[in-house]
Amino acid sequence: DMEDMPILIKVKGKCTTDHISMAGPWLKFRGHLDNISNNMLIGALNSENEAVNSVKNQFTGEYDTVPGVARDYKAKGQPWIVIGDENYGEGSSREHAALEVRHLGGAAVITKSFARIHETNCKKQGLLPLTFANPADYDKIAPFDRVSIQGLTSFKEGVPLNLH
């Protein structure tokens, strides 16, 4: 089971693969995966502050870029999750959109719904793509909540996991 994970970002509204791994800024980060990951989720709208590329670090209380906070969590050995809205990851098939999240320590993405190809890419990268049984549960999660996912030891298709 995954216990007491911070939410890196609760995404509000549309979040395409271009929001997750922007094509334009990618050019200045070109090179290996660690460099490219500096554009992870920089276009996603944070539900907490209505800003892009600005999230609160749950350990320091300071705001930083999304990749900056993810790197801090990773350095602390702290896996984190993303909460997404509807059709998360729609758009062009961009493997880096899943790979960057996993590389920087993401453990799961929990959404109202996924774009099919992005959901598959998450699975291929070992990033757990989960959907709310009731999409309205998205509204019950606050951006600063800590989340535990229970039931992974007996995880199989059609058997719900518990989110606390």
PDB file of C-alpha atoms in Angstrom:
ATOM      1  CA  ASP A   1       0.000   0.000   0.000  1.00  0.00           C
ATOM      2  CA  MET A   2       1.016   3.620  -0.499  1.00  0.00           C
ATOM      3  CA  GLU A   3       0.718   5.682   2.659  1.00  0.00           C
ATOM      4  CA  ASP A   4       0.528   9.386   3.506  1.00  0.00           C
ATOM      5  CA  MET A   5       1.531  10.809   0.119  1.00  0.00           C
ATOM      6  CA  PRO A   6       1.304  14.538  -0.546  1.00  0.00           C
ATOM      7  CA  ILE A   7      -0.647  15.843  -3.501  1.00  0.00           C
ATOM      8  CA  LEU A   8       1.841  17.598  -5.762  1.00  0.00           C
ATOM      9  CA  ILE A   9      -0.936  19.352  -7.662  1.00  0.00           C
ATOM     10  CA  LYS A  10      -4.701  19.136  -7.911  1.00  0.00           C
ATOM     11  CA  VAL A  11      -5.267  20.042 -11.537  1.00  0.00           C
ATOM     12  CA  LYS A  12      -8.311  22.122 -12.388  1.00  0.00           C
ATOM     13  CA  GLY A  13      -9.925  21.756 -15.796  1.00  0.00           C
ATOM     14  CA  LYS A  14      -8.377  20.577 -18.999  1.00  0.00           C
ATOM     15  CA  CYS A  15      -4.947  18.969 -18.711  1.00  0.00           C
ATOM     16  CA  THR A  16      -3.634  17.718 -22.036  1.00  0.00           C
ATOM     17  CA  THR A  17      -0.288  16.088 -22.702  1.00  0.00           C
ATOM     18  CA  ASP A  18       0.890  19.575 -23.677  1.00  0.00           C
ATOM     19  CA  HIS A  19       0.016  20.845 -20.186  1.00  0.00           C
ATOM     20  CA  ILE A  20       1.858  17.862 -18.676  1.00  0.00           C
ATOM     21  CA  SER A  21       4.908  17.991 -20.969  1.00  0.00           C
ATOM     22  CA  MET A  22       4.884  21.232 -22.962  1.00  0.00           C
ATOM     23  CA  ALA A  23       6.357  21.054 -26.437  1.00  0.00           C
ATOM     24  CA  GLY A  24       7.655  24.651 -26.654  1.00  0.00           C
ATOM     25  CA  PRO A  25       9.588  24.964 -23.370  1.00  0.00           C
ATOM     26  CA  TRP A  26      10.900  21.436 -23.917  1.00  0.00           C
ATOM     27  CA  LEU A  27      13.465  22.837 -26.342  1.00  0.00           C
ATOM     28  CA  LYS A  28      15.397  24.630 -23.605  1.00  0.00           C
ATOM     29  CA  PHE A  29      15.367  21.433 -21.535  1.00  0.00           C
ATOM     30  CA  ARG A  30      16.355  19.102 -24.370  1.00  0.00           C
ATOM     31  CA  GLY A  31      18.764  16.358 -23.593  1.00  0.00           C
ATOM     32  CA  HIS A  32      18.311  13.551 -21.152  1.00  0.00           C
ATOM     33  CA  LEU A  33      15.191  12.761 -19.149  1.00  0.00           C
ATOM     34  CA  ASP A  34      16.258  14.642 -16.041  1.00  0.00           C
ATOM     35  CA  ASN A  35      16.538  17.883 -18.046  1.00  0.00           C
ATOM     36  CA  ILE A  36      13.293  17.312 -19.933  1.00  0.00           C
ATOM     37  CA  SER A  37      11.484  16.724 -16.627  1.00  0.00           C
ATOM     38  CA  ASN A  38      11.959  20.412 -15.806  1.00  0.00           C
ATOM     39  CA  ASN A  39       8.837  21.114 -17.872  1.00  0.00           C
ATOM     40  CA  MET A  40       6.623  18.583 -16.060  1.00  0.00           C
ATOM     41  CA  LEU A  41       3.095  19.913 -15.463  1.00  0.00           C
ATOM     42  CA  ILE A  42       4.187  23.539 -15.916  1.00  0.00           C
ATOM     43  CA  GLY A  43       1.057  24.235 -17.973  1.00  0.00           C
ATOM     44  CA  ALA A  44      -1.437  22.623 -15.583  1.00  0.00           C
ATOM     45  CA  LEU A  45      -3.796  24.919 -13.671  1.00  0.00           C
ATOM     46  CA  ASN A  46      -3.460  24.473  -9.900  1.00  0.00           C
ATOM     47  CA  SER A  47      -6.924  24.371  -8.292  1.00  0.00           C
ATOM     48  CA  GLU A  48      -5.551  25.801  -5.042  1.00  0.00           C
ATOM     49  CA  ASN A  49      -4.192  29.115  -6.332  1.00  0.00           C
ATOM     50  CA  GLU A  50      -5.565  29.291  -9.910  1.00  0.00           C
ATOM     51  CA  ALA A  51      -1.971  29.596 -11.175  1.00  0.00           C
ATOM     52  CA  VAL A  52       0.150  27.559 -13.546  1.00  0.00           C
ATOM     53  CA  ASN A  53       3.537  26.217 -12.486  1.00  0.00           C
ATOM     54  CA  SER A  54       3.065  27.279  -8.865  1.00  0.00           C
ATOM     55  CA  VAL A  55       2.477  24.731  -6.111  1.00  0.00           C
ATOM     56  CA  LYS A  56       2.966  24.781  -2.367  1.00  0.00           C
ATOM     57  CA  ASN A  57       5.605  22.475  -0.934  1.00  0.00           C
ATOM     58  CA  GLN A  58       3.880  20.613   1.909  1.00  0.00           C
ATOM     59  CA  PHE A  59       7.180  20.286   3.799  1.00  0.00           C
ATOM     60  CA  THR A  60       8.388  23.886   3.615  1.00  0.00           C
ATOM     61  CA  GLY A  61       5.134  25.815   3.112  1.00  0.00           C
ATOM     62  CA  GLU A  62       6.841  27.724   0.279  1.00  0.00           C
ATOM     63  CA  TYR A  63       5.596  28.043  -3.298  1.00  0.00           C
ATOM     64  CA  ASP A  64       7.838  26.853  -6.114  1.00  0.00           C
ATOM     65  CA  THR A  65       7.551  25.473  -9.630  1.00  0.00           C
ATOM     66  CA  VAL A  66       5.823  22.130 -10.052  1.00  0.00           C
ATOM     67  CA  PRO A  67       9.072  20.363 -11.054  1.00  0.00           C
ATOM     68  CA  GLY A  68      10.921  22.106  -8.218  1.00  0.00           C
ATOM     69  CA  VAL A  69       8.557  20.792  -5.556  1.00  0.00           C
ATOM     70  CA  ALA A  70       8.515  17.332  -7.172  1.00  0.00           C
ATOM     71  CA  ARG A  71      12.320  17.257  -7.054  1.00  0.00           C
ATOM     72  CA  ASP A  72      12.277  18.246  -3.379  1.00  0.00           C
ATOM     73  CA  TYR A  73       9.824  15.451  -2.552  1.00  0.00           C
ATOM     74  CA  LYS A  74      11.937  12.979  -4.533  1.00  0.00           C
ATOM     75  CA  ALA A  75      15.106  14.065  -2.694  1.00  0.00           C
ATOM     76  CA  LYS A  76      13.278  13.383   0.579  1.00  0.00           C
ATOM     77  CA  GLY A  77      12.261   9.916  -0.659  1.00  0.00           C
ATOM     78  CA  GLN A  78       8.613  10.995  -0.574  1.00  0.00           C
ATOM     79  CA  PRO A  79       6.370   9.639  -3.341  1.00  0.00           C
ATOM     80  CA  TRP A  80       3.569  11.994  -4.371  1.00  0.00           C
ATOM     81  CA  ILE A  81       0.389  11.975  -6.441  1.00  0.00           C
ATOM     82  CA  VAL A  82      -1.445  14.135  -8.955  1.00  0.00           C
ATOM     83  CA  ILE A  83      -5.202  14.693  -8.790  1.00  0.00           C
ATOM     84  CA  GLY A  84      -6.689  15.352 -12.226  1.00  0.00           C
ATOM     85  CA  ASP A  85      -9.976  16.461 -13.707  1.00  0.00           C
ATOM     86  CA  GLU A  86     -11.790  14.932 -16.718  1.00  0.00           C
ATOM     87  CA  ASN A  87     -10.051  13.350 -19.718  1.00  0.00           C
ATOM     88  CA  TYR A  88      -6.623  13.885 -18.134  1.00  0.00           C
ATOM     89  CA  GLY A  89      -3.822  13.462 -20.666  1.00  0.00           C
ATOM     90  CA  GLU A  90      -5.835  14.010 -23.832  1.00  0.00           C
ATOM     91  CA  GLY A  91      -4.008  15.167 -26.929  1.00  0.00           C
ATOM     92  CA  SER A  92      -0.951  13.934 -28.737  1.00  0.00           C
ATOM     93  CA  SER A  93       0.570  10.649 -27.666  1.00  0.00           C
ATOM     94  CA  ARG A  94       3.515  11.964 -25.692  1.00  0.00           C
ATOM     95  CA  GLU A  95       5.252   9.254 -23.679  1.00  0.00           C
ATOM     96  CA  HIS A  96       7.250  11.870 -21.787  1.00  0.00           C
ATOM     97  CA  ALA A  97       4.031  13.134 -20.201  1.00  0.00           C
ATOM     98  CA  ALA A  98       3.901   9.930 -18.136  1.00  0.00           C
ATOM     99  CA  LEU A  99       7.640   9.318 -17.965  1.00  0.00           C
ATOM    100  CA  GLU A 100       8.479  12.730 -16.459  1.00  0.00           C
ATOM    101  CA  VAL A 101       5.926  12.293 -13.662  1.00  0.00           C
ATOM    102  CA  ARG A 102       7.335   8.862 -12.811  1.00  0.00           C
ATOM    103  CA  HIS A 103      10.947  10.056 -13.068  1.00  0.00           C
ATOM    104  CA  LEU A 104      10.355  12.835 -10.529  1.00  0.00           C
ATOM    105  CA  GLY A 105       8.797  10.492  -7.977  1.00  0.00           C
ATOM    106  CA  GLY A 106       5.117  10.392  -8.849  1.00  0.00           C
ATOM    107  CA  ALA A 107       3.409   7.221  -7.659  1.00  0.00           C
ATOM    108  CA  ALA A 108      -0.145   7.675  -8.958  1.00  0.00           C
ATOM    109  CA  VAL A 109      -2.456   9.946 -10.908  1.00  0.00           C
ATOM    110  CA  ILE A 110      -6.065   9.925  -9.712  1.00  0.00           C
ATOM    111  CA  THR A 111      -8.608  11.524 -12.044  1.00  0.00           C
ATOM    112  CA  LYS A 112     -12.262  11.787 -12.959  1.00  0.00           C
ATOM    113  CA  SER A 113     -11.298  10.154 -16.277  1.00  0.00           C
ATOM    114  CA  PHE A 114      -8.244   9.517 -18.468  1.00  0.00           C
ATOM    115  CA  ALA A 115      -7.546   9.836 -22.136  1.00  0.00           C
ATOM    116  CA  ARG A 116      -7.044   6.230 -23.222  1.00  0.00           C
ATOM    117  CA  ILE A 117      -3.528   6.544 -24.670  1.00  0.00           C
ATOM    118  CA  HIS A 118      -2.197   8.515 -21.711  1.00  0.00           C
ATOM    119  CA  GLU A 119      -3.635   5.969 -19.281  1.00  0.00           C
ATOM    120  CA  THR A 120      -1.767   3.243 -21.191  1.00  0.00           C
ATOM    121  CA  ASN A 121       1.445   5.296 -21.139  1.00  0.00           C
ATOM    122  CA  CYS A 122       1.147   5.727 -17.365  1.00  0.00           C
ATOM    123  CA  LYS A 123       0.846   1.962 -16.948  1.00  0.00           C
ATOM    124  CA  LYS A 124       3.876   1.375 -19.174  1.00  0.00           C
ATOM    125  CA  GLN A 125       5.952   3.706 -16.981  1.00  0.00           C
ATOM    126  CA  GLY A 126       4.859   2.129 -13.694  1.00  0.00           C
ATOM    127  CA  LEU A 127       2.730   5.134 -12.775  1.00  0.00           C
ATOM    128  CA  LEU A 128      -0.575   4.007 -11.268  1.00  0.00           C
ATOM    129  CA  PRO A 129      -3.505   5.560 -13.206  1.00  0.00           C
ATOM    130  CA  LEU A 130      -6.650   5.527 -11.070  1.00  0.00           C
ATOM    131  CA  THR A 131     -10.114   6.980 -11.565  1.00  0.00           C
ATOM    132  CA  PHE A 132     -12.612   7.993  -8.926  1.00  0.00           C
ATOM    133  CA  ALA A 133     -15.526   5.538  -8.651  1.00  0.00           C
ATOM    134  CA  ASN A 134     -17.664   8.658  -8.260  1.00  0.00           C
ATOM    135  CA  PRO A 135     -16.251  11.625 -10.242  1.00  0.00           C
ATOM    136  CA  ALA A 136     -17.774  14.003  -7.653  1.00  0.00           C
ATOM    137  CA  ASP A 137     -15.171  12.712  -5.172  1.00  0.00           C
ATOM    138  CA  TYR A 138     -12.667  14.963  -6.969  1.00  0.00           C
ATOM    139  CA  ASP A 139     -14.311  17.878  -5.139  1.00  0.00           C
ATOM    140  CA  LYS A 140     -13.810  16.215  -1.738  1.00  0.00           C
ATOM    141  CA  ILE A 141     -10.019  16.327  -2.008  1.00  0.00           C
ATOM    142  CA  ALA A 142      -8.223  19.462  -0.854  1.00  0.00           C
ATOM    143  CA  PRO A 143      -4.893  20.359  -2.490  1.00  0.00           C
ATOM    144  CA  PHE A 144      -3.018  19.963   0.817  1.00  0.00           C
ATOM    145  CA  ASP A 145      -4.516  16.616   1.806  1.00  0.00           C
ATOM    146  CA  ARG A 146      -2.223  13.646   2.229  1.00  0.00           C
ATOM    147  CA  VAL A 147      -3.423  10.489   0.542  1.00  0.00           C
ATOM    148  CA  SER A 148      -3.080   6.783   1.252  1.00  0.00           C
ATOM    149  CA  ILE A 149      -4.014   4.153  -1.324  1.00  0.00           C
ATOM    150  CA  GLN A 150      -4.961   0.861   0.289  1.00  0.00           C
ATOM    151  CA  GLY A 151      -5.715  -2.504  -1.246  1.00  0.00           C
ATOM    152  CA  LEU A 152      -2.719  -2.719  -3.569  1.00  0.00           C
ATOM    153  CA  THR A 153      -1.609  -6.105  -2.223  1.00  0.00           C
ATOM    154  CA  SER A 154      -4.796  -7.658  -3.607  1.00  0.00           C
ATOM    155  CA  PHE A 155      -5.122  -5.262  -6.551  1.00  0.00           C
ATOM    156  CA  LYS A 156      -6.810  -6.699  -9.640  1.00  0.00           C
ATOM    157  CA  GLU A 157      -9.206  -5.569 -12.316  1.00  0.00           C
ATOM    158  CA  GLY A 158     -12.683  -4.812 -11.056  1.00  0.00           C
ATOM    159  CA  VAL A 159     -11.670  -4.640  -7.392  1.00  0.00           C
ATOM    160  CA  PRO A 160     -11.765  -1.081  -6.034  1.00  0.00           C
ATOM    161  CA  LEU A 161      -8.903   0.414  -4.060  1.00  0.00           C
ATOM    162  CA  ASN A 162      -9.496   2.560  -0.996  1.00  0.00           C
ATOM    163  CA  LEU A 163      -8.332   6.146  -0.889  1.00  0.00           C
ATOM    164  CA  HIS A 164      -7.921   7.829   2.507  1.00  0.00           C
TER     165      HIS A 164
END
